[in-house]
Coordinates of C-alpha atoms in Angstrom, one line a residue:
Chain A
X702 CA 11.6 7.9 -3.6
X703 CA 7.9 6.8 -4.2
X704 CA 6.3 9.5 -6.6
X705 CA 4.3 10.1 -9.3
X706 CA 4.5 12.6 -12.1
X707 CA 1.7 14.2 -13.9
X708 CA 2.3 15.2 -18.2
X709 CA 0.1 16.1 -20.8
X710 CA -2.0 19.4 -19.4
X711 CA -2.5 21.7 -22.8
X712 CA -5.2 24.6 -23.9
X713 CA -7.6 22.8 -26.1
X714 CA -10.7 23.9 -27.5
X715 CA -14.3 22.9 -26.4
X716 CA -15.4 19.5 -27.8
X717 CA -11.6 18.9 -28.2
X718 CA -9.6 15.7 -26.7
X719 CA -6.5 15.6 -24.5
X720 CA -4.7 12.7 -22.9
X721 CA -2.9 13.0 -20.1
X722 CA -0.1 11.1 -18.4
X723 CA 1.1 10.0 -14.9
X724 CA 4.5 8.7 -14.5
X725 CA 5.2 6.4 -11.5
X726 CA 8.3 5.6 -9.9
X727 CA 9.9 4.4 -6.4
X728 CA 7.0 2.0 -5.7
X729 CA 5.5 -1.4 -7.1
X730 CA 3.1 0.9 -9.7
X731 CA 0.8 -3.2 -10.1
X732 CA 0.1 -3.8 -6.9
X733 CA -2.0 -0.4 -6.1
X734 CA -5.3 1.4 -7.3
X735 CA -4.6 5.0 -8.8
X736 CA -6.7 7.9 -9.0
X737 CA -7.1 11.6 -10.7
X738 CA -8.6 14.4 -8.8
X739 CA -8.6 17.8 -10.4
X740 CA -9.3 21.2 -9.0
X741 CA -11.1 23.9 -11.1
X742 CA -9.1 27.3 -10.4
X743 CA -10.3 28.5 -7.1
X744 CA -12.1 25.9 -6.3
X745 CA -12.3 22.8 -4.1
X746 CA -10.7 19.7 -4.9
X747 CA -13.0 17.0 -7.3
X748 CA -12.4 13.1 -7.1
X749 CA -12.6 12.3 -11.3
X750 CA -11.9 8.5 -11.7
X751 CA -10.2 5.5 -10.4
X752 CA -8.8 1.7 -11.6
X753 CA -7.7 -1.1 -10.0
X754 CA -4.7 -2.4 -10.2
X755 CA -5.1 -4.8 -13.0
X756 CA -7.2 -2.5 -14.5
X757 CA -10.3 -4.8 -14.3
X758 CA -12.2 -1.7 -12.3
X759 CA -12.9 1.6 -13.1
X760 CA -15.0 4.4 -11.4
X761 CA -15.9 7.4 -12.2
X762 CA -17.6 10.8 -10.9
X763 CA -20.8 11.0 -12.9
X764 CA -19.8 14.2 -14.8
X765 CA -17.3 12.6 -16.6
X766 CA -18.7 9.4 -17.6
X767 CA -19.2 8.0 -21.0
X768 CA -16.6 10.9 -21.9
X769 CA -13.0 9.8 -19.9
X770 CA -11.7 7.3 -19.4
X771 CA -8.8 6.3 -17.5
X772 CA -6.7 3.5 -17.8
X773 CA -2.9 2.0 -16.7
X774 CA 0.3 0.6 -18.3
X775 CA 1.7 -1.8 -15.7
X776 CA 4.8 -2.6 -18.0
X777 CA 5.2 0.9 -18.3
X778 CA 4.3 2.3 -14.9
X779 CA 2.0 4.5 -16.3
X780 CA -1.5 6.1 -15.4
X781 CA -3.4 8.0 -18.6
X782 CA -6.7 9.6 -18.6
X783 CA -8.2 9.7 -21.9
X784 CA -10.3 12.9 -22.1
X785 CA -13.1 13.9 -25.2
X786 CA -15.9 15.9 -26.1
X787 CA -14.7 18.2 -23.6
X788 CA -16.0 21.7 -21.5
X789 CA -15.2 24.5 -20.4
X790 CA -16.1 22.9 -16.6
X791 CA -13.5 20.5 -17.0
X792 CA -11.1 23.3 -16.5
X793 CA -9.0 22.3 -14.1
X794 CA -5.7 21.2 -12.3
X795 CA -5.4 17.3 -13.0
X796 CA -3.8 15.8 -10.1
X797 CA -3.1 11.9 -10.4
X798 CA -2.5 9.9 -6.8
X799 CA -2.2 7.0 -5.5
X800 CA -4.9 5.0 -3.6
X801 CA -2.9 3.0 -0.4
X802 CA -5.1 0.3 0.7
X803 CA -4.8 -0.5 4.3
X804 CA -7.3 -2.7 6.2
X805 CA -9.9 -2.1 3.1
X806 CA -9.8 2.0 3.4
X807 CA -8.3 3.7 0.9
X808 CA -5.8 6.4 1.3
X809 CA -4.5 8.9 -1.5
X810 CA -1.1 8.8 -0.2
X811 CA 1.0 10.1 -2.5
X812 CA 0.3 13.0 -5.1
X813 CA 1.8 14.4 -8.3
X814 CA 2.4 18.6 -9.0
X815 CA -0.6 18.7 -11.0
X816 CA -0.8 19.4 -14.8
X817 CA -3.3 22.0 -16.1
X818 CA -5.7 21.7 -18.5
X819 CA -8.0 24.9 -20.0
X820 CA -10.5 24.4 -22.1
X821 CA -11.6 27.4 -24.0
X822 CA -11.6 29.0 -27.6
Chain B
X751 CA -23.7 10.8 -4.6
X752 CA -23.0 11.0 -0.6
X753 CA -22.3 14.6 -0.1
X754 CA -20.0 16.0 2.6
X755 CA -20.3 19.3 4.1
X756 CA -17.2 20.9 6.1
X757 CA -18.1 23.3 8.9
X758 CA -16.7 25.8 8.9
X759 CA -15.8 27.2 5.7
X760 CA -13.3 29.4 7.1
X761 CA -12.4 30.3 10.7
X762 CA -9.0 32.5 12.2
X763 CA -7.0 31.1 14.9
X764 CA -3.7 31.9 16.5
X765 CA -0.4 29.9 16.9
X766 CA -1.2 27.8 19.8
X767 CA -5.0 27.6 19.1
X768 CA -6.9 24.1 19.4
X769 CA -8.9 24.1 16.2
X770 CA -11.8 21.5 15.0
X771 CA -13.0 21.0 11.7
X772 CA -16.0 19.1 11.4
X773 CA -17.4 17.2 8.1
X774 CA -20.6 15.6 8.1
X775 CA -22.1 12.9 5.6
X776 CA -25.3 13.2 4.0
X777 CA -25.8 8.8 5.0
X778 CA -23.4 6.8 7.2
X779 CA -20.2 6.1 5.7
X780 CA -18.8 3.8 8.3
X781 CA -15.4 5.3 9.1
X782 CA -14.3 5.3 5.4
X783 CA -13.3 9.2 5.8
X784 CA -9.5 10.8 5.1
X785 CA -8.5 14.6 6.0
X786 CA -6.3 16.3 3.7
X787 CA -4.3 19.3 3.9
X788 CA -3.1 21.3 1.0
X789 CA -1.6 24.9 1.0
X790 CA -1.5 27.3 -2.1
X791 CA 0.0 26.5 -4.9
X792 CA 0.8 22.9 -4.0
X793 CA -0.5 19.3 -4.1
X794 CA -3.0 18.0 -1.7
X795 CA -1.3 16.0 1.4
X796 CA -2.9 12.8 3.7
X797 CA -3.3 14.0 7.3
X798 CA -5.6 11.1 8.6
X799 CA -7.1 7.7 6.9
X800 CA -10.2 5.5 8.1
X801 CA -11.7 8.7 9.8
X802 CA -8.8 8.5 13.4
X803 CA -5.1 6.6 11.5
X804 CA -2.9 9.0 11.9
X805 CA -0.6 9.1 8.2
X806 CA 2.8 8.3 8.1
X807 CA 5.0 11.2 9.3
X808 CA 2.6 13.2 10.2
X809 CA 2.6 15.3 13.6
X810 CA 0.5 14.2 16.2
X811 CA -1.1 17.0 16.7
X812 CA -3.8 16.1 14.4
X813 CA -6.1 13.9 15.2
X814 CA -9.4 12.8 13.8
X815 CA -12.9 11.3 15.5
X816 CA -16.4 10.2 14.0
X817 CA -18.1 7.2 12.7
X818 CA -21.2 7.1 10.4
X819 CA -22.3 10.7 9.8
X820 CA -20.1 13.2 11.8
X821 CA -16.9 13.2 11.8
X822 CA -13.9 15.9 13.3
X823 CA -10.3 17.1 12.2
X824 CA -8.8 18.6 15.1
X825 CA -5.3 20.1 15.7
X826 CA -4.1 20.1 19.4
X827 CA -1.7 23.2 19.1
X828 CA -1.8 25.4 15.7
X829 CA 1.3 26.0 14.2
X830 CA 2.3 28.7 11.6
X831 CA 3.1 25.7 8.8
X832 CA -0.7 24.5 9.6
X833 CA -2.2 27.4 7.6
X834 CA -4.3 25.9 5.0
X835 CA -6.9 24.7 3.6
X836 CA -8.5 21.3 4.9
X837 CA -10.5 19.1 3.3
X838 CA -12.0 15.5 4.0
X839 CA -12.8 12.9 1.4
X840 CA -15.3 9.9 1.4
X841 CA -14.3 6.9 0.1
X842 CA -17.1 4.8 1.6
X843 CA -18.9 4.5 -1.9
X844 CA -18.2 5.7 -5.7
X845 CA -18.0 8.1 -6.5
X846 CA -15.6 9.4 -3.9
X847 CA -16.6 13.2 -2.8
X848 CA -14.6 15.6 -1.1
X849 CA -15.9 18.2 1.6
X850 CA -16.1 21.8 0.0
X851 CA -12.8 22.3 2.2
X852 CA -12.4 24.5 5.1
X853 CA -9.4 27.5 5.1
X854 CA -7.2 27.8 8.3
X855 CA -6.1 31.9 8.1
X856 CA -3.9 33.8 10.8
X857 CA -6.1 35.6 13.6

């Protein structure tokens, strides 16, 4: 069964740092992009970041740059987003997915539970 | 950043309604545009890729339209499991944005 499995979500403090984890299984994890979207409560769903699959790419949404970063394990099958310095807006459900190619379009085609993160003091 | 804006925000249909859910771009996107469906308290789900593929498994009563700027999300025949909240996703350009979603309730 092709899924992915998101770790890591915690309370921590504003200006804090958490790491969070995406465990992949049931697939060839190398051979496709992955992504984290996250969803502040309430709200509408927020594409955060993206890598390719050798890891040479990475995107981001502009309100997380220069303070996430995400990155992969092949060996390991593993997707991690690195998060600092971080704000009460990050606040969120972390979702990781994964980004099907097909003909050049991408497609998040396969979705983890979500882990949550809350940043406050 | 391209922004996308859903119409409507909300609407009410019945069982057996034809519903459309239109998202438009703020500049042409080609036909890089995916609907997603996602329902409380779960994880978001692929309805339709490249703006009119219809995902995997997926019943084919959805169906999605548009090239460039407008694009549509529309379900033939509403069903009580199709209550939910839709959203559609550019992924024409970085950084991806997603509509500000669009919430299927029972009339």
């Amino acid at each position: 069964e092709v899924q992915v499995v998101e770790s890591g979500g915690d309370l921590v403090q504003p200006g804090g740092s958490l790491r969070l984890s995406c465990a992949a299984s049931g697939f060839t994890f190398s051979r496709y992009w992955m992504s984290w979207v996250r969803q502040a409560p309430g709200k509408g769903l927020e594409w955060v970041a993206n890598i390719k699959e050798d890891g040479s790419e990475k995107y981001y949404v502009d309100s997380v740059k220069g303070r996430f970063t995400i990155s992969r394990d092949n060996a390991n099958n593993s997707l991690y987003l690195q998060m600092n310095s971080l704000r009460a807006e990050d606040t969120a459900v972390y979702y990781c997915a994964r980004d099907r190619a097909v003909a050049g379009r991408f497609c998040l085609d396969t979705w983890g539970q979500g882990t949550p993160v809350t940043v406050s003091s | 950043a391209i922004q996308m804006t859903q119409s409507p925000s909300s609407l009410s249909a019945s069982v057996g309604d034809r519903v459309t859910i239109t998202c438009r771009a703020s500049q042409g996107i080609r036909n890089d545009l995916g609907w997603y469906q996602q329902k409380p308290g779960q994880a978001p789900k692929v309805l339709i890729y490249a703006a009119s593929s219809l995902q995997t498994g997926v019943p084919s009563r959805f169906s999605g339209s548009g090239s460039g700027t407008d694009f549509t999300l529309t379900i033939s025949s509403l069903q009580p499991e199709d209550f939910a909240t839709y959203y559609c996703l550019q992924d024409y350009n970085y950084p991806w944005t997603f509509g500000q979603g669009t919430k299927v309730e029972i009339k």
